[in-house]
PDB file of C-alpha atoms in Angstrom:
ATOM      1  CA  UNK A  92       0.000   0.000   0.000  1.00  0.00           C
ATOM      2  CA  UNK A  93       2.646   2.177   1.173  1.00  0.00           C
ATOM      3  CA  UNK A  94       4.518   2.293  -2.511  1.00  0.00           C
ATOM      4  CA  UNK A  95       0.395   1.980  -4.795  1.00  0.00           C
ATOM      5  CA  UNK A  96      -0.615   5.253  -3.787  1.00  0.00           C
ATOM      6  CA  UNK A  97       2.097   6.496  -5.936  1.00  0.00           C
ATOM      7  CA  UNK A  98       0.539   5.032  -9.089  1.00  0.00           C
ATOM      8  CA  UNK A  99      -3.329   5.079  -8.236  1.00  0.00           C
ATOM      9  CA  UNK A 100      -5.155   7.568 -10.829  1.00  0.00           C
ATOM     10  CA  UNK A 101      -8.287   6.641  -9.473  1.00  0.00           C
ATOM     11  CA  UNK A 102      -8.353   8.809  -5.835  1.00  0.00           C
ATOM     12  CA  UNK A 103      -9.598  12.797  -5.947  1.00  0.00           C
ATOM     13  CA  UNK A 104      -6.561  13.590  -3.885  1.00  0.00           C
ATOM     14  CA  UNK A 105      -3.055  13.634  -5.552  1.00  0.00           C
ATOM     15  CA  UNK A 106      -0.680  12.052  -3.287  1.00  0.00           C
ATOM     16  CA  UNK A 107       2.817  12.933  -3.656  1.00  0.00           C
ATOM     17  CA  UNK A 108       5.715  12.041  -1.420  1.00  0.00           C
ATOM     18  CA  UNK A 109       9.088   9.598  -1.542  1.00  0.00           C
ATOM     19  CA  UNK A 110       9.592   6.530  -0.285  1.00  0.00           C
ATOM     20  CA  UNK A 111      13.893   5.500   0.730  1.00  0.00           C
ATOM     21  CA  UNK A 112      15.227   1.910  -0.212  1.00  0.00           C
ATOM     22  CA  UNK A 113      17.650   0.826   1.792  1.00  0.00           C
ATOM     23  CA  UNK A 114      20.305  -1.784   1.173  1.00  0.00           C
ATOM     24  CA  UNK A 115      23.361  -3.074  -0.835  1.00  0.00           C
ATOM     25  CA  UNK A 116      24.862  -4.721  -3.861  1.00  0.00           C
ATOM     26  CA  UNK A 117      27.294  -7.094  -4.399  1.00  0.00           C
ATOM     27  CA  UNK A 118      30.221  -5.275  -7.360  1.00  0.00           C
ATOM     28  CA  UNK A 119      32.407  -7.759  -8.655  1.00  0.00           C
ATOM     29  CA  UNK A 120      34.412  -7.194 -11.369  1.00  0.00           C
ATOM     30  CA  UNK A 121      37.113  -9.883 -13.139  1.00  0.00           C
ATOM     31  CA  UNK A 122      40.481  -8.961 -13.089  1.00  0.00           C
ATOM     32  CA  UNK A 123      41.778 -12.212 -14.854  1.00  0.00           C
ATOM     33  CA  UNK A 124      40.074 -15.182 -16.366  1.00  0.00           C
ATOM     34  CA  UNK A 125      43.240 -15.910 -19.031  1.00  0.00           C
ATOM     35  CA  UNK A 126      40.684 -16.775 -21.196  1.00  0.00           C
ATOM     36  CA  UNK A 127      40.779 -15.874 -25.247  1.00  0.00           C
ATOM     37  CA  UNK A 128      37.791 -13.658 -24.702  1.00  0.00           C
ATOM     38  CA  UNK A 129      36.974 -10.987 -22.004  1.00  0.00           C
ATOM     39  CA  UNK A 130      40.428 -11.811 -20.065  1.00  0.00           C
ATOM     40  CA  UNK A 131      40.404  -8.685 -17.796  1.00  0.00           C
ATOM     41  CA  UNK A 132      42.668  -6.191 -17.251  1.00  0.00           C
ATOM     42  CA  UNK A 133      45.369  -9.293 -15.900  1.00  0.00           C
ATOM     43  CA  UNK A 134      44.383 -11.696 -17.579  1.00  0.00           C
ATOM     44  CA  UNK A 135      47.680 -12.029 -20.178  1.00  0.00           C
ATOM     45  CA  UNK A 136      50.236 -13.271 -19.329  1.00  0.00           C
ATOM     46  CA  UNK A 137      52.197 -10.127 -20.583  1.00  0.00           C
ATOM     47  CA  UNK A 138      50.763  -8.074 -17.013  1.00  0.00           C
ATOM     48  CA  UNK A 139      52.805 -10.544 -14.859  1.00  0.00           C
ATOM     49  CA  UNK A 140      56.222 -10.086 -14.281  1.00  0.00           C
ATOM     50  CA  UNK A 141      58.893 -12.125 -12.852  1.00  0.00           C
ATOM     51  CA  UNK A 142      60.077 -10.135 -10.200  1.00  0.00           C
ATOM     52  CA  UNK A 143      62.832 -12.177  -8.267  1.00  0.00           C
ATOM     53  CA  UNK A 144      66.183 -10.983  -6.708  1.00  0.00           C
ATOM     54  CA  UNK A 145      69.308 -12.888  -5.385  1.00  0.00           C
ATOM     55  CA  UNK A 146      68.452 -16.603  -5.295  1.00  0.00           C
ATOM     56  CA  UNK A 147      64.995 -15.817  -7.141  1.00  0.00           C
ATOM     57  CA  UNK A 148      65.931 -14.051  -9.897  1.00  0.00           C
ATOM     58  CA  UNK A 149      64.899 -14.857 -13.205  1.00  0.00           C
ATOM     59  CA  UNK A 150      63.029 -18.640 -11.617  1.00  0.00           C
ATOM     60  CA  UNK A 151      59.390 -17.980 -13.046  1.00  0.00           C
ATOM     61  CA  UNK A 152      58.411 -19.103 -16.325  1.00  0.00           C
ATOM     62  CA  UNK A 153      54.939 -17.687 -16.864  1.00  0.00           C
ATOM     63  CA  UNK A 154      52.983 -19.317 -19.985  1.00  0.00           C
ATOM     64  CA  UNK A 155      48.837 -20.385 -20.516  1.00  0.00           C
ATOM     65  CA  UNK A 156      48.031 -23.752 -19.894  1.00  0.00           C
ATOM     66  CA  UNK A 157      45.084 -24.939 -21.531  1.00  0.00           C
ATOM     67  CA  UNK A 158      42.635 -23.240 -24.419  1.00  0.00           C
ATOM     68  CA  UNK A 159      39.718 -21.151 -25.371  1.00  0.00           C
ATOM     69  CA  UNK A 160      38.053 -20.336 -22.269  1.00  0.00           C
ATOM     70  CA  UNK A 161      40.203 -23.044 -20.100  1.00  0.00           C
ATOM     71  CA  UNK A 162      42.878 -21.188 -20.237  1.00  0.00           C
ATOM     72  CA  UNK A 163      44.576 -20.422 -17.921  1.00  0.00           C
ATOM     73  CA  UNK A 164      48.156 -18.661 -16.293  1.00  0.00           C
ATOM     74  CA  UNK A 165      51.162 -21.440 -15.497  1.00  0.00           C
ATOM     75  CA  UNK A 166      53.928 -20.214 -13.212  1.00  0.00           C
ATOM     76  CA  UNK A 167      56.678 -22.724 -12.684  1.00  0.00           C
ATOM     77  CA  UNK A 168      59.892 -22.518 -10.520  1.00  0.00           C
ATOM     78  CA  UNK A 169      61.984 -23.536 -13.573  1.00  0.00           C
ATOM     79  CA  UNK A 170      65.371 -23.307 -11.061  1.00  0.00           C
ATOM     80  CA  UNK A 171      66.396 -26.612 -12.055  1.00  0.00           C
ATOM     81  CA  UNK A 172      67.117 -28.212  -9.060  1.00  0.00           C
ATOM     82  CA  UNK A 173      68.791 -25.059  -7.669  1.00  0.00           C
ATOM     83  CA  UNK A 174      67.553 -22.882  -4.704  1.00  0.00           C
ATOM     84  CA  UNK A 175      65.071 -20.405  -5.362  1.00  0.00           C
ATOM     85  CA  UNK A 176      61.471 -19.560  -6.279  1.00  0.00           C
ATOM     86  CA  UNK A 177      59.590 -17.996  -8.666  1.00  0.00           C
ATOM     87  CA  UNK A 178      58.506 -14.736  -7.841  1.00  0.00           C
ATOM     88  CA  UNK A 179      56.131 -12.822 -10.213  1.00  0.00           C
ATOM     89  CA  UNK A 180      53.916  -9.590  -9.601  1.00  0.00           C
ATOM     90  CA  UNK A 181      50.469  -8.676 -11.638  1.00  0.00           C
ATOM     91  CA  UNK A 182      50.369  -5.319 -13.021  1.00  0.00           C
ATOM     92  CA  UNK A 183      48.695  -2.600 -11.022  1.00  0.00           C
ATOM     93  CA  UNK A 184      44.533  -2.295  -9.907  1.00  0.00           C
ATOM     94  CA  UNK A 185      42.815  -0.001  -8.067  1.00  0.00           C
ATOM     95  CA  UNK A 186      40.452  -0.738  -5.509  1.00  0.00           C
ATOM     96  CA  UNK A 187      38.021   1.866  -5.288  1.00  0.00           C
ATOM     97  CA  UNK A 188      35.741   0.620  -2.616  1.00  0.00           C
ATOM     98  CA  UNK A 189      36.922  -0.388   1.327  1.00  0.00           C
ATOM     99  CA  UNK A 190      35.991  -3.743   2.755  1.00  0.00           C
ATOM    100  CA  UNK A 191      36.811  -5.493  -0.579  1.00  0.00           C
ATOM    101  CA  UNK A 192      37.642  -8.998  -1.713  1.00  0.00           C
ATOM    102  CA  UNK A 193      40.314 -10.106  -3.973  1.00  0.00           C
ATOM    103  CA  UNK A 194      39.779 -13.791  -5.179  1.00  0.00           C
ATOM    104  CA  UNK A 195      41.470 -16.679  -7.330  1.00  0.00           C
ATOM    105  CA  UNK A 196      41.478 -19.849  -7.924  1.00  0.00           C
ATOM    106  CA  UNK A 197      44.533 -22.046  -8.204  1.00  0.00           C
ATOM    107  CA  UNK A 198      45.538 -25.693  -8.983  1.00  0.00           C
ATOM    108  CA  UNK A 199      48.854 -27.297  -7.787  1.00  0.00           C
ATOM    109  CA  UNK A 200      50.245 -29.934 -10.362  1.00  0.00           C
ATOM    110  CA  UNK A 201      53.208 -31.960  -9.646  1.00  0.00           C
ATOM    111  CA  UNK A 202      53.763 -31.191  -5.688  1.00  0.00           C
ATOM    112  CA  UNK A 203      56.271 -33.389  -4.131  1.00  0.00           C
ATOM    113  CA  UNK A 204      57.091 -32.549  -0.563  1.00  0.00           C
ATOM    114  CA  UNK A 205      58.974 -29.207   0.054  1.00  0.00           C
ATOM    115  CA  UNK A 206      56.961 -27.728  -2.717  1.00  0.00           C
ATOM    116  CA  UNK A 207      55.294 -24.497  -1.895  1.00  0.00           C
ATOM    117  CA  UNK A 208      52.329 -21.731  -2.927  1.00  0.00           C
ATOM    118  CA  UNK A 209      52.397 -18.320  -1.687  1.00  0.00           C
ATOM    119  CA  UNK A 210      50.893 -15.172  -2.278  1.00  0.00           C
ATOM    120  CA  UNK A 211      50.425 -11.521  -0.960  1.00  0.00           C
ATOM    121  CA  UNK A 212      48.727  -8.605  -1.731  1.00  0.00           C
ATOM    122  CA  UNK A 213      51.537  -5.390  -2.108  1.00  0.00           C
ATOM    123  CA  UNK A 214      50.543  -1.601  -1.713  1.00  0.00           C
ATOM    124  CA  UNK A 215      51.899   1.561  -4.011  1.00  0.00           C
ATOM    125  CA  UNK A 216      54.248   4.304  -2.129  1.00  0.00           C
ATOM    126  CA  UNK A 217      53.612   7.658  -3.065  1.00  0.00           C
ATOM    127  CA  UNK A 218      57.468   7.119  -4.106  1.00  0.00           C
ATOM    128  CA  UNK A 219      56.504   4.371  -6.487  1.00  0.00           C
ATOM    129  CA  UNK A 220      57.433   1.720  -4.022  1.00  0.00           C
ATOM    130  CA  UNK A 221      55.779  -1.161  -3.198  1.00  0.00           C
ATOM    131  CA  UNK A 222      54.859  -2.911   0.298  1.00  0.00           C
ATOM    132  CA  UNK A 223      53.611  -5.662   1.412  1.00  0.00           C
ATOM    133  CA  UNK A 224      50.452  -5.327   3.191  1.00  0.00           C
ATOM    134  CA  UNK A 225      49.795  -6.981   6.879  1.00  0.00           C
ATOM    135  CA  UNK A 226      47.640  -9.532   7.218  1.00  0.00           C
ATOM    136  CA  UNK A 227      47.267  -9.585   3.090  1.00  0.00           C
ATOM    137  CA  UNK A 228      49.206 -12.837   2.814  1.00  0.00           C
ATOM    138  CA  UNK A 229      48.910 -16.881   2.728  1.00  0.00           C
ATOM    139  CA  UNK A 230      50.513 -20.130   1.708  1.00  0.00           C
ATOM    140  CA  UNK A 231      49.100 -23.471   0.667  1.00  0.00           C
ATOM    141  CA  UNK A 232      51.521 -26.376   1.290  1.00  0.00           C
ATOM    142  CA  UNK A 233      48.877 -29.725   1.335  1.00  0.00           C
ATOM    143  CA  UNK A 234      49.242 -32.163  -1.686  1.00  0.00           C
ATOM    144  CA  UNK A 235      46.042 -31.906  -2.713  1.00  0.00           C
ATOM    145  CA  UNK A 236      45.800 -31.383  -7.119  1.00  0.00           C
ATOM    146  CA  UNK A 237      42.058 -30.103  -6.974  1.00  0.00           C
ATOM    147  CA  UNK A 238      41.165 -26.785  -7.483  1.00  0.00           C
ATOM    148  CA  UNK A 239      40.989 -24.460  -4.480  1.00  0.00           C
ATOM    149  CA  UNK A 240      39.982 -20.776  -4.353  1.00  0.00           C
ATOM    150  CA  UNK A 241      41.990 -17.990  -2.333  1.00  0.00           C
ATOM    151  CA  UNK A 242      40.884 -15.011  -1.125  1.00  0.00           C
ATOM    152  CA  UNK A 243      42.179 -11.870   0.384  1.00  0.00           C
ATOM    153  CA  UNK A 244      39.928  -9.686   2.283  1.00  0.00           C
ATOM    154  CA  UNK A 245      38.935  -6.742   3.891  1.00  0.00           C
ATOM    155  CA  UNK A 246      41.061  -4.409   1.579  1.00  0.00           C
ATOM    156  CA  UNK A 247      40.915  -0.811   1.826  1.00  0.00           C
ATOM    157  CA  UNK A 248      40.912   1.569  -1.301  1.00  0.00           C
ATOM    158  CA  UNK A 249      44.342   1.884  -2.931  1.00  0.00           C
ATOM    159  CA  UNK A 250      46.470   1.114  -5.656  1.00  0.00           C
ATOM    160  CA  UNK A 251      47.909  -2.926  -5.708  1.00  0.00           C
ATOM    161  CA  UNK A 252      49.428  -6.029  -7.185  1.00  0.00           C
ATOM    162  CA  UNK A 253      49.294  -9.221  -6.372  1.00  0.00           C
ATOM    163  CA  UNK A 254      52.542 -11.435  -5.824  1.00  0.00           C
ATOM    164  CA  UNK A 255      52.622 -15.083  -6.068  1.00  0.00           C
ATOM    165  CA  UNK A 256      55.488 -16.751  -5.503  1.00  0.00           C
ATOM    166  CA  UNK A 257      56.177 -20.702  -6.046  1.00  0.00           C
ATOM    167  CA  UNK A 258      58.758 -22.727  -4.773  1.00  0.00           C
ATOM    168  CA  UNK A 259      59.969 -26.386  -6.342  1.00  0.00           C
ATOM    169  CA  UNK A 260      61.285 -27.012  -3.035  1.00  0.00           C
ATOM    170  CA  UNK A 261      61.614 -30.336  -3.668  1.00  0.00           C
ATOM    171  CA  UNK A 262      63.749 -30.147  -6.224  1.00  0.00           C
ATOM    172  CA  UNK A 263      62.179 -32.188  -9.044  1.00  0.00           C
ATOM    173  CA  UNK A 264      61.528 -29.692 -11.033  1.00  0.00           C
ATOM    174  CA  UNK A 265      58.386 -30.479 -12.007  1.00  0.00           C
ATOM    175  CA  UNK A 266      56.003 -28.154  -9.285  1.00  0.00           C
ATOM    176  CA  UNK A 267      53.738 -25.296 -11.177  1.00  0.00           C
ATOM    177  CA  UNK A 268      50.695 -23.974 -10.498  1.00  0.00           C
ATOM    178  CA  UNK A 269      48.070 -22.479 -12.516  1.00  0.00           C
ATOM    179  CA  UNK A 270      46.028 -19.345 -11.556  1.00  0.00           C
ATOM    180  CA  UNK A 271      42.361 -18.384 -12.723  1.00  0.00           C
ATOM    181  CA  UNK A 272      39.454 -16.423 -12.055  1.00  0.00           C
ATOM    182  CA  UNK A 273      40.861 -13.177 -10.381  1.00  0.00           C
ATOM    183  CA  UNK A 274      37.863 -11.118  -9.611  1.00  0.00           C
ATOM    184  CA  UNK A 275      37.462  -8.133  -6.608  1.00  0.00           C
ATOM    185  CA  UNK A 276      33.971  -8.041  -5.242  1.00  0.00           C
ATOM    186  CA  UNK A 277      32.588  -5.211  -2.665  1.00  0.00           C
ATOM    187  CA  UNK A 278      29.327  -4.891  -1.105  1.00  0.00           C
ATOM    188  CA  UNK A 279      28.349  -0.833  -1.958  1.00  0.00           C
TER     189      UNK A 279
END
């Protein structure tokens, strides 16, 4: 009744007035699917770099694995046996709302023992630096080959990237992962 007398044409009296909605929305929007189509503004393999130093440097091969809209990123700790990770960083995003969630999905293949995933979310300085972010950060280190999803949350408005760093600490050679599905979602 409340929102009808709004549209009833029938009454003598004109009623005008407003009535307030309250609520919220769920804004997600994909920031890499590695797919052939609609990839997002990550989602090539040229907006990751390798971004190792010392021991690290130079570790990461990033390719696609996978086609059409299976796609997806490979990073592999190609250190031959040697110590050392790969260590590469996504290109820049904004986050323009607070309280919001960076996801992804990834897939181990080949993990032996010693093998590690790790990733953190990094900050831009005003001096063009980069930090790492507290409490941004996690590892996966269980043998498990199915896909699992990550997320990061709680993340203010800013300017980031996204390091992921993987380690063949094994030393088969053989550990990659593979990365999909990198949305941010906010409630506004």
């Amino acid at each position: 009744k409340d929102y009808l007398q709004f549209f009833d044409n029938t009454a003598d009296n004109i009623t005008t007035g407003s009535v307030s909605f309250s609520g919220t929305h769920t804004e997600t929007e994909v920031l890499g699917n590695f797919s052939t189509s609609n990839a997002g503004k990550l989602g090539s393999k040229n907006n990751w770099k390798d971004i190792g130093t010392g021991n690290n440097a130079g570790k990461a091969t990033i390719d696609y694995t996978g086609s059409g809209d299976g796609r997806s990123l490979l990073i592999d700790d190609n250190n031959n046996n040697s110590s050392g990770s790969a260590v590469v960083a996504s290109d820049s995003f904004t986050i323009t709302n607070n309280n919001t969630t960076l996801s992804f999905n990834y897939t181990q293949s080949d993990r032996k023992s010693g093998d590690s995933f790790s990733w953190k979310l990094q900050s831009l300085n005003t001096n063009g630096t980069w930090t790492d972010v507290s409490g941004k950060s996690d590892s996966y280190n269980d043998n498990s080959t199915s896909t699992r999803t990550a997320n990061i949350t709680n993340i203010s408005k800013g300017e980031y990237r996204l390091v992921l760093t993987v380690d063949d600490g094994s030393r088969n050679g053989e550990y990659s992962v593979k990365v999909d599905n990198i949305t941010i979602s906010a409630s506004v």
